[in-house]
Tab-separated table of C-alpha atoms in Angstrom:
chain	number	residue	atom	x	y	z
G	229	UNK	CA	27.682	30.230	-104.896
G	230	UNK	CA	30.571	28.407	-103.668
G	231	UNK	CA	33.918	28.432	-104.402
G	232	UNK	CA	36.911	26.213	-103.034
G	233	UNK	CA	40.546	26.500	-103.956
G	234	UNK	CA	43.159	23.768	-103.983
G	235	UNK	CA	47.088	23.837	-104.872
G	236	UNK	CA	48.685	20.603	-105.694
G	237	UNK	CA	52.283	20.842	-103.868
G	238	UNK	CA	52.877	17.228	-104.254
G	239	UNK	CA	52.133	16.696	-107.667
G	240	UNK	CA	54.439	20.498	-108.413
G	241	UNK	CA	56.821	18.901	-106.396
G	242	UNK	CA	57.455	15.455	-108.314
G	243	UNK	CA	56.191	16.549	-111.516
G	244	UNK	CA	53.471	14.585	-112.246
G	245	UNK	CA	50.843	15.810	-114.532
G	246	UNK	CA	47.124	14.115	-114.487
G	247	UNK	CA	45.775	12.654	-117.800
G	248	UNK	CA	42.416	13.976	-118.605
G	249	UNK	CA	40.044	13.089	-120.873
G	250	UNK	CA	37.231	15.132	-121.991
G	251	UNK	CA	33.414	13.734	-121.714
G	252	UNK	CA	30.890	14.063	-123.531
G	253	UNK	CA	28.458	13.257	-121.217
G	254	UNK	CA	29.204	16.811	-119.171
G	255	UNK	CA	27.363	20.411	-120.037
G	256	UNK	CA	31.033	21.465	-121.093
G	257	UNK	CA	34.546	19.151	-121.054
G	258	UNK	CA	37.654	20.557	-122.674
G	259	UNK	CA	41.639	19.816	-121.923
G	260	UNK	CA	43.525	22.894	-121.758
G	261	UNK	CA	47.294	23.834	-122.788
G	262	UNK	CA	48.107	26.854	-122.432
G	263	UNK	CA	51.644	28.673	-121.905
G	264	UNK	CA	53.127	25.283	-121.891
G	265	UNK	CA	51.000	24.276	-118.685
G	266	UNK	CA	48.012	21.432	-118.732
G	267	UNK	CA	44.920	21.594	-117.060
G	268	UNK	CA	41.156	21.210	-117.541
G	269	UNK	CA	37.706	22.465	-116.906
G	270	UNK	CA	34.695	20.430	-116.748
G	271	UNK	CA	31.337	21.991	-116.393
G	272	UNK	CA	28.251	19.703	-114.779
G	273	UNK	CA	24.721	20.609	-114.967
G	274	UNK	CA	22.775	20.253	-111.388
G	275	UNK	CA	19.523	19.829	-112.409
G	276	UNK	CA	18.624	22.352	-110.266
G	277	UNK	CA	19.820	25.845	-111.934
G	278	UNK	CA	23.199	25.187	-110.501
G	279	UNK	CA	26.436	24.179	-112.256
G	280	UNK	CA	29.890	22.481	-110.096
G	281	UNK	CA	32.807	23.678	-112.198
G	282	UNK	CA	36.127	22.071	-111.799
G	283	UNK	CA	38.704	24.400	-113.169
G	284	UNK	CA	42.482	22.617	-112.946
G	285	UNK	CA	45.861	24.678	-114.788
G	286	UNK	CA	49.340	24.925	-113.281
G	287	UNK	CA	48.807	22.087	-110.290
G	288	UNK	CA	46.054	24.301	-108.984
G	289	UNK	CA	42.018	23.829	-108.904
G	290	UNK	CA	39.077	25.806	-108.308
G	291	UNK	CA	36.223	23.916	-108.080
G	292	UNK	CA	32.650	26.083	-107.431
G	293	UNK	CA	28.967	25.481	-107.340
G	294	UNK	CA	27.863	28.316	-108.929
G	295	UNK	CA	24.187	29.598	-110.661
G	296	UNK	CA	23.815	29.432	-114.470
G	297	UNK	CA	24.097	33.320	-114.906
G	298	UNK	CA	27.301	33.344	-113.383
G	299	UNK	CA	28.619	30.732	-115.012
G	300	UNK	CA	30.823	32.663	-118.134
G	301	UNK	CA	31.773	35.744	-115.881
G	302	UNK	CA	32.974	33.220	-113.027
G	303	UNK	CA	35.008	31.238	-115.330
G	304	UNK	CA	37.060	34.067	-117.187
G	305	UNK	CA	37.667	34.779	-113.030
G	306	UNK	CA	38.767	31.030	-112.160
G	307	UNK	CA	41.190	31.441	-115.089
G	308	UNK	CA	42.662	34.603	-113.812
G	309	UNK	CA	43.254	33.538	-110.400
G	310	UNK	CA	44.547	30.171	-111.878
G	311	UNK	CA	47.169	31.943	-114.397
G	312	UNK	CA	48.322	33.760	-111.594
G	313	UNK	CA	49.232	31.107	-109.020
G	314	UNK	CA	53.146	31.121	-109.098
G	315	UNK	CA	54.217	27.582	-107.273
């Protein structure tokens, strides 16, 4: 598994909030608003018993190749770590 973390300083900075749409072409795409912040996780299916997760709340992203029986316990993680980036 790999995981890669991102903070969006420049985007914090002026404000500016991505528009996201959710596909239905992906293994999972949802919009998220929670605590009056916006973000986003889609979900894509490999094809090769790994999923890349993008997980985007409060101008921050973690974005992982991970293996399918990781995949729920990593993403109640991501959204841990994500709720609890303070910018």
């Amino acid at each position: 598994d790999y995981y890669y973390l991102y903070v969006d300083l420049v985007s914090y900075y002026y404000d500016v909030i991505e528009n996201f749409e959710e596909n239905p072409f992906l293994y999972y795409s949802k919009a998220i608003n929670y605590n009056n912040k916006k973000g986003y996780l889609n979900i894509t299916d490999n094809n090769d018993g790994t999923y890349k997760v993008e997980f985007v709340y409060n101008y921050s992203k973690i974005e992982a190749y991970i293996k399918k029986r990781n995949l729920k316990n990593f993403i109640i993680n991501m959204f841990f770590i994500l709720n609890l980036v303070k910018i």
